[in-house]
Amino acid sequence: LIFSFQALMGKPYGSLPRKTVPRAEEASAMNFATLWDFSGFAQYSVLFYGYYNNQRTIGWLKFRMPLSYFLVGVGTIGYSFMIVIRTMARNANEEGGGDDTSFNFSWKMFTSWDYLIGNPETADNKFASITTSFKEAIVEEQESRKEENIHLTRFLRVLANFLALCTLAGSGYLIFFVVRRSQKFALEGLENYGWWERNEVNMVMSLLGMFCPTLFDVISSLENYHPRIALRWQLGRIFALFLGNLYTFIIALMDEINLKASYLLPFIIFNMHLEEEKIVKYNMTIWEASLYNGTIPENSTAPPIQVDPADVPRGPCWETMVGQEFVRLTVSDTMTTYITILIGDFLRAVFVRFFNYCWCWDLEYGFPSYSEFDISGNVLGLIFNQGMIWMGSFYAPCLPAINVFRLHTSMYLQCWAVMCCNVPQERVFKASRSNNFYMAMLLFILFLSTLPAVYTIVSIPPSFDCGPFSGKTRMFEVISETLEHDFPSWFGKVFGYASNPGLILPFILLMVLSIYYLNATSKSYKEANLELKKKLQ
Amino acid sequence: MGNKQTIFTPEQLDAYQDCTFFTRKEILRLFYRYRDLAPQLVPLDYTDKPDVTLPYELIGSMPELKDNPFRQRIAEVFSEDGDGNMTLDDFLDMFSVLSEMAPRDLKAYYAFKIYDFNNDDYICKSDLEKTVNKLTRNELTPEEVSLVCEKVIYEADVDNDGKLSLEDFQHMIVRAPDFLSTFHIRI
């Protein structure tokens, strides 16, 4: 949305200092390497935060750019919250209704064939779906029937959890170690080392992300859970793995300022940046003075000198840097996914198919058989991708567009991969029943991703030289400015009264009480429902 | 539309209308469908009540029935001789019960007879096994089939004799939400 307005109405490229590439960097701006790194030319494009002017209005519509940027950002996040919660509520409704399990098998047997079918293909599909339905019901029945040796099962489960914890700890330690090493390399100058050392941290994190989930899968076979519950444990463990890796990474970086990728890095960047800002401001005044041939007039009434915008010295722009990091992260994530699919699934399938003839044991049934369709991995990948987008979209407004493009392509690629190289899981179960669980994870990630953005809005001053909020002490001052200038004065007064804590606290209390009340009534309705059902029998 | 048709006497048509759920027009249309299966066997004049029976192969090849795994049992249940060879009366009877106008209890009665493969008035375990295998085209393992059949008997057998009687079956099937919509053939 913002992108289109700016493109339509903002001044064209090149007319404002902020919109052009500084001359020093022009030489390398179009190199593919820098382009790939999303610096250079791409840095100063619409993709990133720094492009947007801080004028109050743009063009003939007097479009309020800063205000709209802010509101769109906040609005997107709020909208996402609402959608997730609404979907969860709808799913909860559906699940509650279909709970009648008496005569389950009988009905499946006697009423599942549709006598109206007159087409052989439809008949085939119907046979397949009936078979799948029976298999699911059988799996459920077997799970509920298992005579468990309780002690053995418990022991195995404890053992499995212990192994999982060891793996998590191991990966955390590995990351810590690698980050320390990379800091050591950085101190000695990056040119002495090859590609591996330079990208060691990223590579290690990606590799961990690829291999640990498989390890968790192996561990979970010890536990002998129902497939749906096993899936949830798997997801939970992978989630813990990623979070743990992230936090270890940040902690390892805390004591040294190192400008590599991290989610919560803005604090670190910001401290350095404040120093830089002062230096640049000082330089700018000196530079302007040099333009006037040495004199520093108090009231400059001289006509503005035509300066090529590319020559104006630029202040550092931390928001753009953060945005860049996010975009880089998304792109590298995309690449990793594609490569994993191609290597993990496709090459494996080709290998199994062609080398089966000249191999000692039967490749198709034994170890590297065709890969199963991995529900948990894919779902988590999607959820994390979405989390990254939410975090990054405030700083790089075009990120959602890039992501839509990426999702389209990866959908087609994965569709093809599934059709040609995957086999379905052996135990059939309906993963879609766990809908609410996935939605809950999504909600959690949404919450986590909005925390950094909200924090930066509320407490960090924006850079003085870039972005729509420059010049203000806090980003949300846009709202107060709007209130002062544009709305009638009584509105401002009312708002002032309404934001008094004495009014807000009772309001919050009221909401908590109403939540409790609604919860209680819904429980009582459910019980009444069950009673009525029993009476009908 | 006058009484121009010469296939049936008016009394015959009235009798058919009373015994089935069809109207005059539908009965005539069904007659033409019956005749189309074997025009050389079926005369155009039924006023003298000819004794014409179409073999099962012709019935089972009708488009409405050819994809149904239970078509043989359906034909056997509704045919006079029990082998699936149907007269016009049987034909009309069959489609009348399977039409959407038939009441639930009537359908349940005939469904019971269809699923009772050995015609002993009880759906026993072997009948259930045959049903499951027809439904899944033999894709389940014998253990799975056995498990399913045990579960069905456990769920529906009220009088605890190890097999389903008509009452057990009716008790279970009238509560099924999609019985009426699936046990329906439109012709």
XYZ file of C-alpha atoms in Angstrom:
724
model
C 0.000 0.000 0.000
C 2.622 2.493 1.088
C 4.853 1.362 -1.687
C 2.328 2.241 -4.350
C 1.597 5.663 -2.946
C 5.216 6.554 -2.690
C 5.934 5.318 -6.152
C 3.046 7.266 -7.572
C 3.306 10.508 -5.780
C 6.683 10.891 -4.302
C 9.359 12.814 -6.029
C 11.245 10.787 -8.552
C 14.467 9.018 -7.930
C 17.423 11.236 -7.775
C 15.774 14.395 -6.703
C 16.334 14.089 -3.020
C 19.513 13.276 -1.259
C 18.035 10.414 0.527
C 16.978 8.758 -2.565
C 20.274 8.508 -4.299
C 23.268 6.378 -3.864
C 26.139 8.294 -2.390
C 28.838 8.911 -4.900
C 31.384 6.865 -3.072
C 29.307 3.794 -3.324
C 28.175 4.349 -6.869
C 31.108 2.594 -8.288
C 30.192 -0.703 -6.754
C 26.488 -0.195 -6.591
C 25.578 -2.341 -9.507
C 27.848 -5.233 -8.786
C 25.899 -8.386 -8.384
C 27.625 -9.125 -5.143
C 26.473 -5.964 -3.583
C 23.088 -6.367 -5.128
C 22.871 -9.832 -3.672
C 23.833 -8.441 -0.374
C 20.992 -5.978 -0.705
C 23.237 -3.024 -0.235
C 24.209 -0.599 -2.898
C 21.496 0.253 -5.318
C 18.900 -1.914 -3.732
C 19.462 -0.268 -0.409
C 18.198 2.979 -1.651
C 15.191 1.685 -3.401
C 11.638 1.555 -2.333
C 12.255 -1.663 -0.570
C 13.545 -0.074 2.480
C 12.564 2.303 5.126
C 15.143 4.905 4.366
C 13.583 5.852 1.095
C 10.564 7.495 2.495
C 10.648 11.192 2.883
C 9.798 12.872 6.123
C 7.724 15.606 4.661
C 4.340 15.754 6.159
C 2.506 15.588 2.940
C 3.370 14.466 -0.506
C 2.035 15.513 -3.817
C -1.183 17.176 -4.611
C -3.319 15.018 -2.374
C -1.409 16.132 0.648
C -1.045 12.519 1.482
C 0.214 12.208 4.971
C 3.136 9.938 4.431
C 4.570 9.544 7.889
C 1.229 9.102 9.503
C 0.139 6.574 6.963
C 3.344 4.600 7.310
C 2.880 4.393 11.008
C -0.779 3.535 10.899
C -0.374 0.934 8.199
C 2.350 -0.723 10.184
C 0.305 -0.850 13.339
C -2.822 -1.754 11.432
C -1.237 -4.717 9.685
C -0.149 -6.181 12.947
C -3.528 -5.665 14.543
C -5.270 -7.166 11.549
C -3.031 -10.222 11.636
C -3.870 -10.755 15.286
C -7.542 -10.550 14.618
C -7.432 -12.991 11.752
C -5.490 -15.571 13.708
C -7.832 -15.361 16.649
C -10.917 -15.522 14.505
C -9.640 -18.629 12.757
C -8.940 -20.240 16.084
C -12.434 -19.517 17.289
C -13.951 -20.949 14.158
C -11.849 -24.086 14.427
C -12.837 -24.523 18.036
C -16.480 -24.397 16.997
C -16.119 -27.096 14.430
C -14.245 -29.420 16.679
C -16.809 -29.203 19.422
C -19.665 -30.158 17.156
C -18.445 -33.396 15.651
C -17.867 -35.414 18.766
C -20.485 -38.133 18.394
C -18.473 -41.317 18.284
C -21.033 -43.984 18.957
C -21.625 -46.200 15.909
C -18.519 -44.745 14.283
C -17.459 -47.925 12.541
C -20.981 -49.045 11.779
C -21.806 -45.844 10.017
C -18.570 -45.957 8.120
C -19.414 -49.397 6.926
C -23.044 -48.973 5.991
C -23.435 -45.369 4.948
C -20.164 -44.372 3.375
C -20.824 -45.639 -0.129
C -22.752 -43.092 -2.136
C -25.265 -44.940 -4.316
C -25.581 -42.004 -6.652
C -22.097 -42.465 -8.071
C -22.224 -43.254 -11.762
C -18.745 -42.366 -12.955
C -15.825 -44.798 -12.725
C -13.328 -42.114 -11.707
C -15.555 -40.867 -8.957
C -15.971 -44.451 -7.866
C -12.203 -44.865 -7.693
C -11.863 -41.756 -5.599
C -14.630 -42.898 -3.352
C -13.023 -46.288 -2.821
C -9.743 -44.596 -1.943
C -11.358 -42.218 0.488
C -13.310 -44.987 2.167
C -10.129 -46.998 2.562
C -8.291 -44.029 4.056
C -11.160 -43.345 6.399
C -11.156 -46.928 7.611
C -7.411 -46.881 8.111
C -7.630 -43.705 10.160
C -10.353 -45.131 12.326
C -8.303 -48.299 12.796
C -5.266 -46.331 13.882
C -7.334 -44.398 16.413
C -8.776 -47.622 17.719
C -5.404 -49.283 18.019
C -4.000 -46.331 19.879
C -6.772 -46.396 22.394
C -6.441 -50.118 22.832
C -2.768 -50.469 23.429
C -1.996 -52.353 26.584
C 0.871 -50.425 27.880
C 3.533 -51.499 30.137
C 3.350 -48.235 31.956
C 6.733 -48.297 33.555
C 8.611 -49.201 30.437
C 6.813 -46.537 28.446
C 7.455 -43.902 31.031
C 11.086 -44.803 31.241
C 11.462 -44.663 27.477
C 9.745 -41.317 27.321
C 11.953 -39.844 30.013
C 14.976 -41.176 28.196
C 13.800 -39.647 24.934
C 13.250 -36.258 26.540
C 16.665 -36.430 28.105
C 18.247 -37.148 24.720
C 16.362 -34.258 23.180
C 17.598 -31.924 25.872
C 21.144 -33.098 25.251
C 20.785 -32.344 21.599
C 19.485 -28.876 22.307
C 22.297 -28.160 24.718
C 24.823 -29.513 22.252
C 23.625 -27.300 19.476
C 23.627 -24.277 21.769
C 27.192 -24.917 22.762
C 28.227 -25.417 19.162
C 26.772 -22.076 18.157
C 28.440 -20.334 21.049
C 31.773 -21.827 20.072
C 31.395 -20.893 16.432
C 30.403 -17.307 17.183
C 33.442 -16.866 19.386
C 35.611 -18.185 16.621
C 34.130 -15.839 14.090
C 34.776 -12.903 16.372
C 38.354 -14.006 16.589
C 38.515 -14.093 12.798
C 36.984 -10.658 12.536
C 39.619 -9.273 14.837
C 42.330 -10.649 12.627
C 40.799 -9.236 9.507
C 38.365 -11.083 7.275
C 40.523 -11.113 4.175
C 42.788 -13.808 5.473
C 40.124 -16.460 5.456
C 38.192 -18.283 2.825
C 34.458 -18.377 2.243
C 33.765 -20.959 4.913
C 35.216 -18.917 7.744
C 33.421 -15.828 6.674
C 30.057 -17.433 6.582
C 30.682 -19.959 9.258
C 27.988 -18.785 11.605
C 25.233 -18.746 9.001
C 26.261 -22.112 7.654
C 26.411 -23.733 11.054
C 22.983 -22.446 11.956
C 21.490 -23.687 8.700
C 23.122 -27.081 9.040
C 21.865 -27.444 12.581
C 18.432 -26.560 11.364
C 18.627 -29.277 8.772
C 19.958 -32.153 10.833
C 18.554 -31.729 14.298
C 14.918 -32.251 13.316
C 15.847 -35.609 11.786
C 17.538 -36.483 15.019
C 14.413 -35.550 16.921
C 12.425 -37.783 14.621
C 14.612 -40.747 15.461
C 14.327 -39.998 19.161
C 10.561 -39.772 18.954
C 10.284 -43.328 17.705
C 11.268 -44.345 21.227
C 8.252 -42.663 22.632
C 5.481 -44.535 20.913
C 2.846 -41.849 20.929
C -0.254 -41.453 18.783
C 0.897 -39.832 15.534
C -0.912 -36.604 16.218
C 0.646 -36.195 19.654
C 4.041 -37.237 18.340
C 3.753 -34.499 15.745
C 3.091 -31.934 18.422
C 6.104 -33.005 20.441
C 8.222 -32.865 17.327
C 7.034 -29.380 16.512
C 7.612 -28.236 20.057
C 11.155 -29.581 20.064
C 12.058 -28.016 16.742
C 10.637 -24.738 17.936
C 12.729 -24.939 21.090
C 15.758 -25.703 18.938
C 15.350 -22.597 16.855
C 14.633 -20.348 19.780
C 17.552 -21.749 21.711
C 19.885 -21.247 18.790
C 18.771 -17.694 18.402
C 19.207 -16.765 22.015
C 22.595 -18.423 22.273
C 23.639 -16.493 19.249
C 22.540 -13.177 20.676
C 24.094 -13.830 24.036
C 27.362 -14.741 22.413
C 27.312 -11.453 20.593
C 26.312 -9.307 23.499
C 29.713 -8.410 24.663
C 31.022 -7.312 21.362
C 29.458 -5.152 18.767
C 29.426 -7.174 15.634
C 27.208 -6.207 12.747
C 25.990 -9.603 11.645
C 22.470 -10.898 11.406
C 20.323 -11.163 14.478
C 16.726 -10.495 15.339
C 17.225 -8.277 18.362
C 20.289 -6.551 17.116
C 18.830 -3.029 16.839
C 19.952 -2.202 20.366
C 23.548 -2.927 19.551
C 23.445 -1.216 16.206
C 21.715 1.692 17.790
C 24.370 2.402 20.378
C 27.036 2.599 17.748
C 24.752 4.621 15.600
C 24.209 7.407 18.083
C 27.915 8.078 18.058
C 27.989 8.028 14.306
C 25.116 10.428 14.086
C 26.855 13.058 16.082
C 29.911 12.758 13.917
C 27.913 13.039 10.721
C 25.952 16.035 11.928
C 29.146 17.781 12.735
C 30.534 16.896 9.323
C 27.502 18.227 7.582
C 27.729 21.634 9.092
C 31.350 21.826 8.162
C 30.573 20.736 4.637
C 27.853 23.298 4.199
C 30.201 25.912 5.492
C 32.757 24.932 2.915
C 30.180 25.478 0.231
C 29.773 29.050 1.297
C 33.448 29.535 1.006
C 34.397 29.489 4.556
C 31.835 31.690 6.239
C 29.174 30.229 8.520
C 26.314 32.673 8.310
C 23.897 32.793 11.203
C 20.877 33.479 9.089
C 21.503 31.963 5.746
C 19.641 34.122 3.319
C 21.785 33.062 0.408
C 19.906 31.185 -2.293
C 20.051 27.413 -1.940
C 22.948 26.121 -3.888
C 22.265 23.496 -6.471
C 24.075 20.445 -5.306
C 23.939 17.144 -6.953
C 22.045 15.030 -4.414
C 24.515 12.257 -4.722
C 27.175 14.341 -3.088
C 25.428 15.137 0.140
C 26.984 13.153 2.959
C 24.581 10.679 4.400
C 23.902 9.763 7.946
C 23.747 6.161 8.979
C 20.364 4.597 8.855
C 19.844 1.788 11.263
C 16.365 1.012 10.187
C 17.495 0.298 6.713
C 20.262 -1.906 7.980
C 17.809 -3.922 10.000
C 15.516 -4.146 7.023
C 18.379 -5.301 4.885
C 19.222 -8.020 7.327
C 15.671 -9.265 7.270
C 15.521 -9.355 3.542
C 18.833 -11.151 3.390
C 17.584 -13.628 5.932
C 14.408 -14.279 3.970
C 16.299 -14.800 0.768
C 18.808 -17.138 2.341
C 15.969 -19.020 3.966
C 14.300 -19.412 0.580
C 17.492 -20.638 -0.970
C 18.041 -23.118 1.842
C 14.556 -24.500 1.424
C 14.897 -24.934 -2.314
C 18.277 -26.562 -2.040
C 17.112 -28.868 0.737
C 14.186 -29.996 -1.348
C 16.302 -30.556 -4.394
C 19.033 -32.415 -2.593
C 17.121 -34.065 0.188
C 14.154 -35.260 -1.788
C 14.954 -35.250 -5.443
C 18.514 -36.483 -5.480
C 17.675 -39.069 -2.889
C 14.811 -40.362 -4.999
C 16.973 -40.501 -8.090
C 19.695 -42.281 -6.165
C 17.336 -44.869 -4.742
C 15.645 -45.484 -8.029
C 18.732 -45.959 -10.127
C 21.182 -47.523 -7.744
C 18.779 -50.067 -6.439
C 19.924 -52.617 -8.952
C 23.551 -52.623 -8.015
C 23.333 -52.253 -4.249
C 23.643 -54.835 -1.517
C 20.393 -54.271 0.330
C 17.043 -53.182 -0.959
C 17.288 -49.442 -1.057
C 13.615 -48.821 -1.355
C 12.648 -50.484 1.873
C 15.830 -50.117 3.821
C 17.705 -47.067 4.901
C 17.530 -44.270 2.396
C 14.147 -45.011 1.014
C 12.053 -42.298 -0.526
C 11.541 -39.502 1.912
C 8.213 -39.204 3.629
C 6.253 -36.033 3.370
C 7.362 -34.123 6.409
C 4.369 -32.298 7.819
C 6.005 -30.823 10.877
C 9.024 -29.461 9.075
C 6.989 -27.766 6.435
C 4.492 -26.270 8.848
C 7.238 -24.905 11.035
C 9.025 -23.483 8.043
C 5.904 -21.618 7.073
C 5.313 -20.338 10.567
C 8.861 -19.069 10.989
C 8.808 -17.475 7.587
C 5.683 -15.614 8.565
C 7.289 -14.538 11.819
C 10.243 -13.102 9.963
C 7.966 -11.234 7.618
C 6.029 -9.720 10.475
C 9.176 -8.580 12.165
C 10.747 -7.183 9.080
C 7.831 -5.540 7.364
C 7.970 -2.432 9.461
C 11.491 -1.762 8.309
C 11.286 -3.001 4.758
C 7.817 -2.342 3.403
C 8.277 -4.442 0.312
C 9.086 -7.562 2.235
C 5.546 -8.959 2.136
C 5.515 -8.566 -1.651
C 8.784 -10.438 -1.978
C 7.437 -13.087 0.307
C 4.266 -13.563 -1.699
C 6.382 -14.147 -4.752
C 8.555 -16.603 -2.861
C 5.536 -18.477 -1.520
C 4.074 -18.865 -4.990
C 7.235 -20.325 -6.430
C 7.950 -22.568 -3.500
C 4.400 -23.887 -3.569
C 4.775 -25.049 -7.132
C 8.202 -26.472 -6.482
C 7.077 -28.390 -3.443
C 3.955 -29.640 -5.199
C 6.089 -31.117 -7.897
C 8.520 -32.563 -5.368
C 5.765 -34.205 -3.383
C 4.213 -35.734 -6.468
C 7.421 -37.117 -7.770
C 9.617 -37.965 -4.841
C 7.675 -38.443 -1.634
C 5.724 -41.294 -0.217
C 2.918 -40.810 2.279
C 3.413 -41.671 5.890
C 2.758 -45.204 6.904
C 0.320 -44.485 9.630
C -2.459 -42.411 8.259
C -3.894 -39.727 10.439
C -5.671 -36.477 9.903
C -3.204 -33.710 10.522
C -5.901 -31.143 9.931
C -7.501 -31.910 13.257
C -4.630 -30.169 14.959
C -5.524 -26.908 13.302
C -5.863 -25.005 16.495
C -2.464 -26.102 17.654
C -0.804 -24.651 14.569
C -2.815 -21.493 14.902
C -1.729 -21.176 18.505
C 1.904 -21.414 17.450
C 1.298 -18.799 14.810
C -0.215 -16.503 17.379
C 2.721 -16.957 19.679
C 5.180 -16.134 16.934
C 3.151 -13.108 15.902
C 3.352 -11.865 19.420
C 7.098 -12.457 19.609
C 7.697 -10.733 16.295
C 5.777 -7.653 17.131
C 7.635 -7.121 20.375
C 10.821 -5.754 18.799
C 8.970 -3.481 16.434
C 6.797 -2.126 19.215
C 9.811 -1.617 21.416
C 11.584 0.366 18.751
C 8.552 2.483 18.085
C 8.136 3.322 21.684
C 11.591 3.888 22.984
C 14.217 4.479 20.341
C 14.570 7.714 18.423
C 14.577 7.280 14.686
C 17.637 8.226 12.636
C 17.808 11.825 11.728
C 18.494 11.404 8.102
C 16.255 8.736 6.785
C 12.755 7.458 6.853
C 9.425 9.128 7.375
C 9.948 9.692 11.050
C 13.247 11.448 11.011
C 13.594 14.522 13.104
C 11.271 13.392 15.831
C 12.283 12.060 19.163
C 9.893 9.139 19.084
C 8.075 7.520 16.256
C 4.641 7.633 17.730
C 4.814 11.356 17.992
C 3.342 11.304 14.547
C 0.029 10.621 16.152
C 0.250 13.441 18.628
C 1.294 15.799 15.866
C -1.682 14.807 13.798
C -3.965 15.268 16.721
C -2.692 18.738 17.326
C -2.758 19.960 13.788
C -5.595 18.318 12.073
C -8.368 17.419 14.415
C -10.545 19.964 16.135
C -9.278 20.940 19.517
C -11.978 19.286 21.565
C -10.948 15.959 20.195
C -7.495 16.434 21.534
C -8.871 17.245 24.956
C -11.102 14.210 24.997
C -8.228 12.012 24.013
C -6.138 13.506 26.741
C -8.743 12.649 29.338
C -9.290 9.174 27.945
C -5.669 8.212 28.158
C -5.571 8.955 31.820
C -4.421 5.825 33.695
C -7.237 6.172 36.137
C -9.648 5.454 33.347
C -7.678 2.768 31.612
C -7.080 0.511 34.599
C -10.748 -0.030 35.473
C -11.374 -0.681 31.809
C -8.794 -3.427 31.750
C -10.268 -4.895 34.899
C -13.691 -4.918 33.303
C -12.379 -6.780 30.286
C -10.730 -9.434 32.438
C -13.957 -9.984 34.326
C -15.991 -10.297 31.166
C -13.542 -12.835 29.742
C -13.939 -14.923 32.861
C -17.717 -14.711 32.713
C -17.902 -15.701 29.030
C -15.597 -18.644 29.643
C -17.820 -19.879 32.459
C -20.995 -19.628 30.383
C -19.456 -21.444 27.436
C -18.408 -24.320 29.692
C -21.897 -24.630 31.094
C -23.373 -24.660 27.580
C -21.069 -27.453 26.549
C -22.139 -29.547 29.497
C -25.798 -28.917 28.805
C -25.159 -30.024 25.237
C -23.671 -33.320 26.365
C -26.583 -33.991 28.686
C -29.082 -33.419 25.918
C -27.206 -35.720 23.586
C -27.276 -38.474 26.172
C -31.002 -38.022 26.576
C -31.516 -38.381 22.833
C -29.842 -41.763 22.896
C -51.195 -35.695 -22.022
C -54.071 -38.006 -22.549
C -54.404 -41.699 -21.901
C -52.892 -42.476 -25.241
C -50.432 -45.105 -24.106
C -51.161 -48.713 -25.010
C -48.539 -50.444 -22.905
C -50.531 -50.852 -19.748
C -54.194 -51.027 -18.938
C -55.395 -48.225 -16.700
C -55.836 -50.695 -13.860
C -52.250 -51.816 -14.166
C -51.015 -48.250 -14.065
C -53.093 -47.532 -11.018
C -51.745 -50.624 -9.334
C -48.209 -49.565 -10.075
C -48.868 -46.115 -8.729
C -50.185 -47.591 -5.517
C -47.327 -50.006 -4.998
C -44.467 -47.721 -5.820
C -43.676 -44.086 -5.117
C -43.725 -43.135 -8.774
C -46.165 -41.136 -10.831
C -47.638 -42.309 -14.139
C -45.082 -40.442 -16.163
C -42.215 -41.846 -14.175
C -43.543 -45.381 -14.469
C -43.721 -45.036 -18.219
C -40.253 -43.560 -18.341
C -38.916 -46.434 -16.270
C -40.615 -48.889 -18.550
C -38.755 -47.427 -21.511
C -35.485 -47.651 -19.570
C -36.243 -51.308 -18.820
C -37.044 -51.960 -22.439
C -33.885 -50.220 -23.647
C -31.795 -52.834 -21.872
C -33.127 -55.553 -24.224
C -35.587 -54.311 -26.840
C -35.930 -57.721 -28.425
C -36.970 -59.365 -25.168
C -39.402 -56.805 -23.840
C -42.695 -56.415 -25.705
C -44.393 -53.081 -26.057
C -47.660 -54.469 -24.867
C -47.898 -55.417 -21.230
C -51.644 -55.645 -21.046
C -51.558 -59.412 -20.985
C -48.881 -59.494 -18.295
C -46.113 -61.296 -20.172
C -43.568 -63.162 -18.152
C -40.374 -61.408 -19.195
C -37.239 -61.545 -17.125
C -34.034 -59.741 -17.894
C -30.832 -61.491 -16.869
C -28.653 -59.941 -14.189
C -25.860 -59.005 -16.599
C -28.109 -56.504 -18.317
C -29.292 -54.993 -15.055
C -25.790 -54.765 -13.655
C -24.593 -52.872 -16.695
C -26.976 -49.951 -16.208
C -25.081 -46.720 -15.719
C -26.724 -46.109 -12.342
C -25.583 -49.436 -11.018
C -22.402 -50.386 -12.797
C -20.040 -48.631 -10.354
C -21.818 -49.757 -7.243
C -19.958 -52.512 -5.376
C -23.237 -53.903 -4.078
C -25.102 -54.087 -7.378
C -25.247 -57.861 -7.358
C -26.776 -57.965 -3.897
C -29.260 -55.229 -4.801
C -30.435 -57.174 -7.853
C -30.640 -60.396 -5.868
C -32.694 -58.820 -3.098
C -35.262 -57.327 -5.440
C -35.515 -60.180 -7.923
C -38.171 -62.833 -7.622
C -35.910 -65.762 -8.174
C -33.174 -64.473 -5.920
C -30.543 -64.684 -8.645
C -30.686 -61.144 -9.917
C -32.898 -61.752 -12.937
C -35.556 -59.089 -12.774
C -39.041 -58.695 -14.148
C -40.537 -55.289 -14.722
C -42.252 -55.427 -11.351
C -38.963 -56.142 -9.606
C -37.316 -53.362 -11.570
C -39.922 -50.808 -10.543
C -39.833 -52.025 -6.973
C -36.078 -51.651 -6.763
C -35.944 -48.124 -8.003
C -38.903 -47.143 -5.934
C -37.285 -48.185 -2.681
C -34.044 -46.507 -3.666
C -35.718 -43.266 -4.688
C -35.809 -40.286 -2.405
C -39.519 -40.646 -1.734
C -39.173 -43.884 0.163
C -39.361 -43.569 3.955
C -36.405 -44.288 6.189
C -37.736 -47.507 7.717
C -38.426 -49.077 4.365
C -34.928 -48.238 3.201
C -33.437 -49.604 6.401
C -35.319 -52.885 5.895
C -34.039 -53.327 2.383
C -30.529 -52.158 3.295
C -30.467 -54.910 5.883
C -31.415 -57.472 3.285
C -28.781 -56.181 0.893
C -25.972 -56.418 3.423
C -27.085 -59.863 4.567
C -25.033 -61.818 2.053
C -26.015 -65.295 3.146
C -29.724 -64.540 3.531
C -30.036 -65.927 7.020
C -31.824 -62.820 8.368
C -28.796 -61.853 10.425
C -25.757 -59.833 9.482
C -23.018 -62.012 10.866
C -19.279 -61.519 10.894
C -18.700 -63.051 7.486
C -21.299 -60.728 5.965
C -19.493 -57.784 7.515
C -16.169 -58.983 6.190
C -17.572 -59.250 2.703
C -19.006 -55.757 2.996
C -15.711 -54.210 4.110
C -13.794 -55.951 1.375
C -16.214 -54.755 -1.240
C -15.969 -51.222 0.117
C -12.199 -51.079 0.189
C -11.582 -53.378 -2.775
C -9.553 -55.722 -0.599
C -6.992 -53.159 0.383
C -7.143 -53.747 4.116
C -5.168 -56.528 5.739
C -7.133 -59.423 7.264
C -6.324 -58.183 10.780
C -7.692 -54.763 9.964
C -10.827 -56.262 8.455
C -11.302 -58.399 11.502
C -10.840 -55.419 13.798
C -13.411 -53.400 11.903
C -15.982 -56.185 12.006
C -15.486 -56.715 15.723
C -15.936 -53.024 16.348
C -19.145 -52.949 14.327
C -20.609 -55.866 16.244
C -19.508 -54.312 19.503
C -21.150 -51.011 18.618
C -24.411 -52.168 17.121
C -25.245 -55.534 18.663
C -27.819 -54.730 21.297
C -29.066 -58.214 22.091
C -25.563 -59.610 22.367
C -25.831 -62.593 20.118
C -22.686 -61.797 18.166
C -24.540 -60.822 15.015
C -26.827 -58.008 13.913
C -30.533 -58.662 13.715
C -32.924 -56.406 11.866
C -33.724 -54.538 15.052
C -30.067 -53.922 15.873
C -29.446 -52.721 12.356
C -32.444 -50.429 12.323
C -31.601 -49.030 15.704
C -28.172 -48.107 14.454
C -29.003 -46.913 10.967
C -31.864 -44.547 11.709
C -29.508 -42.447 13.770
C -26.985 -42.116 10.982
C -26.956 -38.604 9.585
C -26.159 -39.498 5.980
C -28.025 -42.756 5.522
C -30.872 -41.240 3.547
C -28.652 -39.217 1.292
C -26.279 -42.037 0.416
C -28.829 -44.843 0.085
C -30.458 -43.147 -2.851
C -30.422 -43.740 -6.585
C -31.909 -41.273 -8.960
C -33.184 -42.562 -12.276
